[in-house]
Short mmCIF file of C-alpha atoms in Angstrom, two decimals:
data_model
loop_
_atom_site.label_atom_id
_atom_site.label_comp_id
_atom_site.label_asym_id
_atom_site.label_seq_id
_atom_site.Cartn_x
_atom_site.Cartn_y
_atom_site.Cartn_z
CA MET A 10 95.20 230.30 153.92
CA VAL A 11 95.45 228.78 150.47
CA SER A 12 98.98 228.92 149.35
CA LYS A 13 99.74 230.72 146.19
CA LYS A 14 100.87 227.51 144.53
CA LEU A 15 97.50 225.88 145.40
CA GLN A 16 95.66 228.92 144.10
CA LEU A 17 97.65 228.76 140.82
CA GLY A 18 96.95 225.05 140.56
CA ILE A 19 93.23 225.55 141.03
CA ALA A 20 93.25 228.40 138.43
CA ILE A 21 95.20 226.27 135.86
CA PHE A 22 92.68 223.36 136.55
CA CYS A 23 89.61 225.57 136.09
CA LEU A 24 91.11 226.92 132.93
CA PHE A 25 91.74 223.42 131.61
CA LEU A 26 88.11 222.57 132.30
CA TYR A 27 86.94 225.79 130.67
CA GLU A 28 89.02 225.08 127.51
CA LEU A 29 87.88 221.49 127.49
CA ASN A 30 84.31 222.47 127.60
CA SER A 31 84.83 225.18 125.11
CA GLU A 32 86.52 222.60 122.65
CA GLU A 33 83.59 220.13 122.94
CA SER A 34 81.19 222.88 122.32
CA THR A 35 83.13 224.05 119.34
CA HIS A 36 83.04 220.58 117.85
CA MET A 37 79.43 219.68 118.81
CA ALA A 38 77.76 222.95 117.61
CA PRO A 39 78.50 222.42 113.90
CA GLU A 40 77.08 218.96 114.04
CA ARG A 41 73.97 220.21 115.58
CA THR A 42 73.77 223.07 113.12
CA GLU A 43 74.29 220.88 110.12
CA ARG A 44 71.46 218.43 111.22
CA GLN A 45 69.16 221.45 111.78
CA ILE A 46 70.04 222.73 108.23
CA ILE A 47 69.27 219.36 106.73
CA GLU A 48 66.09 219.11 108.71
CA GLU A 49 65.03 222.56 107.61
CA LYS A 50 66.07 222.27 103.93
CA GLN A 51 64.98 218.68 103.22
CA PRO A 52 61.30 219.46 102.79
CA GLU A 53 62.10 222.43 100.48
CA THR A 54 64.43 220.24 98.44
CA LEU A 55 61.66 217.56 97.91
CA LEU A 56 59.25 220.27 96.91
CA GLU A 57 61.61 221.73 94.49
CA HIS A 58 62.31 218.27 93.03
CA GLU A 59 58.59 217.73 92.65
CA GLU A 60 58.01 221.15 91.05
CA THR A 61 60.90 220.69 88.61
CA HIS A 62 59.55 217.24 87.49
CA ASN A 63 55.99 218.63 87.11
CA GLN A 64 57.18 221.60 85.16
CA ARG A 65 59.13 219.18 82.88
CA ILE A 66 56.03 217.02 82.48
CA ASN A 67 53.87 220.01 81.58
CA MET A 68 56.44 221.24 79.08
CA LEU A 69 56.41 217.74 77.46
CA LYS A 70 52.68 217.78 77.17
CA ILE A 71 52.80 221.19 75.59
CA LYS A 72 55.43 219.96 73.18
CA ALA A 73 53.09 217.01 72.21
CA ASP A 74 50.27 219.43 71.64
CA THR A 75 52.50 221.62 69.48
CA ILE A 76 53.44 218.65 67.30
CA ARG A 77 49.76 217.89 66.78
CA THR A 78 48.96 221.40 65.96
CA SER A 79 51.96 221.69 63.54
CA ALA A 80 50.66 218.67 61.73
CA LEU A 81 47.23 220.38 61.43
CA GLU A 82 48.81 223.56 60.14
CA LEU A 83 50.65 221.59 57.37
CA GLY A 84 47.21 220.52 56.29
CA GLY A 85 46.01 224.16 56.18
CA LEU A 86 44.17 224.14 59.45
CA SER A 87 44.95 226.20 62.44
CA LYS A 88 42.86 224.03 64.79
CA PRO A 89 40.61 220.83 64.46
CA LYS A 90 37.50 221.32 62.33
CA ILE A 91 34.62 219.08 61.46
CA PHE A 92 33.78 218.91 57.75
CA ASN A 93 30.93 217.32 56.02
CA TYR A 94 31.51 214.29 53.81
CA GLU A 95 31.75 216.30 50.57
CA GLY A 96 34.02 218.89 52.13
CA ASN A 97 37.79 219.20 51.97
CA TRP A 98 38.48 216.70 54.73
CA CYS A 99 41.64 214.70 54.99
CA ILE A 100 41.56 212.12 57.82
CA ALA A 101 38.18 210.75 58.46
CA ALA A 102 38.69 209.95 62.15
CA GLN A 103 39.80 213.49 62.89
CA ASP A 104 37.74 215.57 60.42
CA LEU A 105 34.28 213.91 60.16
CA SER A 106 31.44 213.47 62.48
CA LYS A 107 30.68 209.94 63.60
CA GLU A 108 27.76 209.80 61.19
CA ASP A 109 29.91 210.90 58.29
CA GLN A 110 32.73 208.46 59.26
CA ALA A 111 30.20 205.63 58.92
CA TYR A 112 29.00 206.98 55.61
CA ALA A 113 32.53 207.27 54.33
CA TYR A 114 33.28 203.76 55.44
CA ASN A 115 30.23 202.46 53.51
CA GLN A 116 31.22 204.38 50.42
CA TYR A 117 34.71 202.90 50.64
CA GLN A 118 33.29 199.29 50.86
CA ASP A 119 31.04 200.01 47.85
CA TRP A 120 33.97 201.30 45.93
CA LEU A 121 36.06 198.18 46.78
CA GLU A 122 33.10 195.95 45.76
CA LYS A 123 32.87 197.67 42.38
CA LYS A 124 36.59 197.17 41.82
CA GLU A 125 36.02 193.42 42.40
CA MET A 126 39.51 192.97 43.72
CA GLY A 127 40.26 190.34 46.32
CA PRO A 128 43.59 189.46 48.17
CA LEU A 129 46.60 189.50 45.95
CA SER A 130 49.18 186.72 45.52
CA HIS A 131 52.27 186.15 43.33
CA VAL A 132 51.75 183.97 40.23
CA ASN A 133 54.45 183.61 37.55
CA ASN A 134 56.02 186.75 39.29
CA ASN A 135 52.84 188.76 38.79
CA LEU A 136 50.47 189.87 41.44
CA VAL A 137 46.97 188.46 40.86
CA SER A 138 43.83 188.55 42.97
CA ASP A 139 42.41 185.28 44.43
CA ASN A 140 39.48 185.57 42.07
CA MET A 141 41.89 184.96 39.19
CA GLN A 142 42.88 181.54 40.43
CA ASN A 143 40.05 179.94 38.36
CA TYR A 144 41.76 181.07 35.17
CA LEU A 145 45.20 179.77 35.86
CA LYS A 146 44.66 176.40 34.07
CA MET A 147 42.61 177.74 31.22
CA ASP A 148 44.24 177.45 27.74
CA VAL A 149 44.94 180.75 26.09
CA LYS A 150 42.19 180.66 23.58
CA MET A 151 39.54 179.85 26.22
CA LEU A 152 40.98 182.63 28.45
CA GLN A 153 41.05 185.03 25.63
CA ASP A 154 37.36 184.34 24.59
CA ALA A 155 36.24 184.72 28.24
CA ALA A 156 38.19 187.96 28.63
CA PHE A 157 36.93 189.75 25.59
CA GLY A 158 33.44 188.20 26.05
CA GLY A 159 32.88 190.28 29.10
CA ASP A 160 34.46 188.27 31.91
CA ILE A 161 36.45 191.00 33.97
CA GLY A 162 38.22 188.37 35.97
CA ALA A 163 39.53 186.62 32.80
CA LEU A 164 40.62 190.01 31.45
CA ARG A 165 42.58 190.84 34.58
CA ALA A 166 44.12 187.50 34.46
CA LEU A 167 45.09 187.92 30.73
CA ALA A 168 46.58 191.34 31.44
CA SER A 169 48.52 190.05 34.37
CA GLY A 170 50.04 187.25 32.34
CA VAL A 171 49.04 184.49 34.77
CA ASN A 172 49.69 181.89 32.08
CA ASP A 173 53.27 181.52 30.65
CA GLU A 174 51.77 180.93 27.15
CA ILE A 175 50.16 184.43 27.08
CA SER A 176 52.08 186.57 24.69
CA ARG A 177 53.23 190.06 25.54
CA ALA A 178 51.02 191.49 22.81
CA LEU A 179 47.87 189.72 24.14
CA SER A 180 48.63 190.86 27.61
CA TYR A 181 49.01 194.41 26.40
CA LYS A 182 45.70 194.26 24.50
CA ALA A 183 43.91 193.05 27.58
CA ALA A 184 45.55 195.79 29.63
CA GLN A 185 44.37 198.39 27.18
CA ARG A 186 40.88 197.15 27.43
CA LEU A 187 40.88 197.17 31.26
CA THR A 188 42.19 200.66 31.26
CA ALA A 189 39.54 201.81 28.85
CA ILE A 190 36.81 200.57 31.04
CA GLY A 191 38.44 202.03 34.16
CA GLU A 192 39.85 198.92 35.80
CA TRP A 193 43.28 200.40 36.90
CA ASP A 194 45.15 197.83 39.05
CA ALA A 195 46.02 195.19 36.52
CA GLY A 196 45.43 197.18 33.39
CA ILE A 197 47.35 200.39 33.80
CA SER A 198 50.19 198.69 35.68
CA THR A 199 50.89 196.37 32.81
CA LEU A 200 50.87 199.26 30.23
CA ILE A 201 53.38 201.20 32.33
CA ILE A 202 55.72 198.32 32.90
CA ASP A 203 55.62 197.37 29.26
CA ASP A 204 56.38 200.89 28.04
CA LEU A 205 59.18 201.36 30.64
CA SER A 206 60.74 197.97 29.69
CA GLU A 207 60.59 198.84 26.01
CA ALA A 208 62.29 202.21 26.79
CA GLU A 209 65.07 200.57 28.75
CA PHE A 210 65.61 198.00 25.95
CA ILE A 211 66.03 200.49 23.13
CA MET A 212 67.47 203.51 24.92
CA ASP A 213 70.97 202.98 23.70
CA GLU A 214 69.93 202.59 20.14
CA ASP A 215 67.11 205.10 19.91
CA ALA A 216 66.92 207.52 22.85
CA SER A 217 64.20 209.72 21.14
CA LYS A 218 61.87 206.63 20.83
CA ALA A 219 62.71 205.50 24.31
CA GLN A 220 61.56 208.88 25.58
CA GLN A 221 58.21 208.48 23.81
CA HIS A 222 57.65 205.27 25.79
CA ILE A 223 58.62 206.99 29.01
CA VAL A 224 56.24 209.98 28.19
CA ARG A 225 53.42 207.44 27.62
CA ALA A 226 54.20 205.63 30.86
CA LEU A 227 54.15 208.85 32.81
CA SER A 228 50.87 209.73 31.10
CA TYR A 229 49.24 206.51 32.30
CA VAL A 230 50.47 207.18 35.82
CA GLU A 231 48.64 210.57 35.66
CA ILE A 232 45.55 209.10 34.24
CA ALA A 233 45.44 206.75 37.20
CA PHE A 234 46.04 209.73 39.51
CA GLN A 235 42.99 211.41 38.07
CA GLN A 236 40.95 208.42 39.08
CA ALA A 237 42.49 208.43 42.70
CA SER A 238 44.65 205.33 41.95
CA THR A 239 48.31 204.82 43.06
CA ALA A 240 48.61 201.56 40.97
CA GLY A 241 50.43 203.39 38.18
CA LEU A 242 52.82 205.17 40.51
CA SER A 243 53.63 201.95 42.32
CA SER A 244 54.55 200.24 38.98
CA LEU A 245 56.62 203.12 37.94
CA LEU A 246 58.66 203.19 41.14
CA ILE A 247 59.23 199.35 40.99
CA VAL A 248 60.77 199.61 37.56
CA LEU A 249 62.69 202.87 38.34
CA LYS A 250 64.38 201.79 41.45
CA ASP A 251 66.41 199.20 39.59
CA SER A 252 67.26 201.33 36.50
CA PRO A 253 69.46 204.38 36.96
CA GLN A 254 69.56 204.73 33.15
CA LEU A 255 65.81 205.16 33.03
CA GLN A 256 65.97 207.66 35.80
CA ARG A 257 68.44 209.72 33.88
CA LEU A 258 66.45 209.59 30.77
CA MET A 259 63.26 210.42 32.52
CA SER A 260 64.79 213.45 34.27
CA ARG A 261 65.19 215.09 30.75
CA ILE A 262 61.51 214.78 29.79
CA ASP A 263 59.66 217.98 29.14
CA GLU A 264 56.60 217.94 31.36
CA SER A 265 54.61 219.68 28.58
CA LEU A 266 55.02 216.46 26.54
CA VAL A 267 53.33 214.45 29.36
CA GLU A 268 50.45 217.02 29.55
CA GLY A 269 49.77 216.69 25.80
CA SER A 270 50.13 212.92 25.88
CA VAL A 271 47.66 212.58 28.78
CA SER A 272 45.03 214.60 26.79
CA ARG A 273 45.50 212.36 23.76
CA LEU A 274 45.36 209.18 25.70
CA ILE A 275 42.17 210.12 27.48
CA ALA A 276 40.60 211.02 24.11
CA GLU A 277 41.58 207.62 22.75
CA LEU A 278 40.16 205.81 25.91
CA ASP A 279 36.94 207.78 25.68
CA ASN A 280 36.39 206.72 22.12
CA THR A 281 36.38 203.24 23.27
CA ARG A 282 34.18 204.02 26.17
CA LEU A 283 31.65 205.91 24.12
CA ALA A 284 31.48 203.12 21.56
CA GLU A 285 30.46 200.74 24.36
CA GLY A 286 27.91 203.13 26.00
CA LEU A 287 30.27 204.18 28.81
CA ARG A 288 30.56 207.75 29.99
CA PRO A 289 33.82 209.81 29.23
CA PHE A 290 36.29 209.91 32.08
CA GLU A 291 35.63 213.48 32.89
CA GLU A 292 32.08 212.47 33.78
CA VAL A 293 33.11 209.52 36.01
CA THR A 294 32.52 210.36 39.69
CA VAL A 295 35.31 209.31 42.00
CA PRO A 296 33.98 208.75 45.56
CA ARG A 297 35.24 211.52 47.91
CA VAL A 298 36.55 208.71 50.31
CA ALA A 299 38.62 207.46 47.35
CA LEU A 300 40.62 210.67 47.36
CA SER A 301 41.32 210.34 51.08
CA VAL A 302 42.55 206.77 50.60
CA PHE A 303 44.65 207.88 47.62
CA GLN A 304 46.42 210.51 49.65
CA GLN A 305 46.83 208.14 52.49
CA SER A 306 48.59 205.75 50.17
CA ILE A 307 50.89 208.38 48.89
CA ALA A 308 51.80 209.52 52.46
CA LYS A 309 52.69 205.82 53.32
CA MET A 310 55.07 205.84 50.34
CA TYR A 311 56.88 208.64 51.92
CA ASP A 312 57.11 206.81 55.35
CA GLU A 313 60.77 206.30 56.08
CA GLY A 314 59.99 202.93 57.47
CA GLY A 315 59.18 201.73 54.01
CA ASN A 316 61.35 201.32 50.94
CA ALA A 317 64.18 203.79 51.14
CA GLU A 318 64.76 203.95 47.42
CA PHE A 319 61.00 204.58 46.83
CA LEU A 320 61.39 207.52 49.19
CA ARG A 321 64.38 208.93 47.35
CA LEU A 322 62.61 208.64 43.93
CA LEU A 323 59.60 210.39 45.28
CA GLN A 324 61.61 213.15 46.67
CA ASP A 325 63.68 213.59 43.41
CA LYS A 326 61.87 216.55 41.85
CA THR A 327 63.80 216.08 38.54
CA LEU A 328 62.16 212.84 37.64
CA PHE A 329 58.41 213.60 37.31
CA PRO A 330 56.42 216.58 35.91
CA GLY A 331 56.62 219.52 38.33
CA TYR A 332 52.91 220.00 38.63
CA TRP A 333 52.60 216.49 40.06
CA GLN A 334 53.93 217.80 43.35
CA VAL A 335 51.09 220.24 43.87
CA GLN A 336 48.30 218.20 42.35
CA TYR A 337 49.15 214.72 43.53
CA LEU A 338 52.38 214.05 45.53
CA ASP A 339 52.71 216.96 47.96
CA THR A 340 49.24 218.20 48.80
CA PRO A 341 48.41 219.72 52.21
CA CYS A 342 46.61 216.52 53.13
CA ILE A 343 49.57 214.41 52.26
CA LYS A 344 51.88 216.77 54.25
CA ARG A 345 49.44 216.51 57.19
CA ARG A 346 49.22 212.71 56.98
CA ILE A 347 52.97 212.37 56.90
CA ALA A 348 53.40 214.62 59.94
CA THR A 349 50.63 212.86 61.74
CA ARG A 350 52.20 209.39 61.05
CA GLU A 351 55.50 210.72 62.33
CA ALA A 352 53.90 212.16 65.41
CA ASN A 353 51.77 209.26 66.32
CA PHE A 354 54.26 206.56 65.63
CA HIS A 355 57.53 208.18 66.58
CA LEU A 356 57.59 211.65 68.16
CA ILE A 357 54.64 211.52 70.65
CA PRO A 358 55.30 207.98 71.90
CA ALA A 359 58.92 209.05 72.88
CA ILE A 360 57.40 212.14 74.66
CA GLN A 361 54.85 209.89 76.48
CA GLU A 362 57.56 207.49 77.59
CA GLU A 363 59.55 210.38 78.96
CA ILE A 364 56.54 211.63 80.86
CA ARG A 365 56.00 208.14 82.39
CA SER A 366 59.62 207.96 83.47
CA LEU A 367 59.37 211.37 85.20
CA GLN A 368 56.07 210.32 86.77
CA ASN A 369 57.62 207.13 88.10
CA GLN A 370 60.50 209.15 89.76
CA LEU A 371 57.96 211.30 91.40
CA ASP A 372 55.99 208.23 92.64
CA THR A 373 59.09 206.52 94.08
CA VAL A 374 60.31 209.61 96.10
CA PRO A 375 59.62 208.93 99.85
#
């Protein structure tokens, strides 16, 4: 017989083995269970990761489409629309058929050819076109004879003051002549700068007369607007940005004075035109594409990447006649062009970059 001590010893040893096996099982089970959980959950986690990224990518694509739609809505459209050339289109590449885009381009080239303006360069602190270079060494008398004898290039050179010997009065006379025949770039710019310079010179002594010069300068800007030219506005901004005094004086101008002055100046210009067999301005046809180019030029002036002071002046609604905003400076097309430029050059590229980053993350997941 097995003694009681031996029986007790065997029982303790068995209990020890049982407890040892139980402890091992207790420690091993969680490890297996954790591995199983990881194995079970890993595919779901990857799937959730992919779904989250795809959802984010889709949201970004929707955001980009919304930005494009918002730009259209600022232009008065709820969705893209194809116009005919003579219609109320804004951006040729978006609003016209391929055929009308080609036609608009040809019309634009014809318009530039009629303006006879080549690349511009600085001569005596004045911007002149390359086709004026032939006139630089002409003496004033010869240049004057050519200018008022029908040579438009000589007239532009005279108005631009390419020769230091050209008097201010002669330059002004040439500019008046250019403006009367509808040559805006050199002519109307010279007139505006001259009037603003005179206003700045006399404002302390005779504020009333200075305001008259400012009214006339603003009137010439508007006459240029009516012919789809930003030459006058550019000259106005160039002078204003360096003259806070002129800005303050201009902000006090009654816009009705500008309206009346515009009418009188056009009547004066038309008298000259009629005497020379030219049609009055109201009968001059401005190519439809010229209006689009005009609004594109205004939109670029608002571009924050450009001159910050020009942007501030354009946004200062106390400086210019109030009706300029609706008619020339803040039209639906200009709003659309500004929004489209912001979208295409800033907002959408940032979205596309984020989409590429998310897509790369998906592609690198094992």
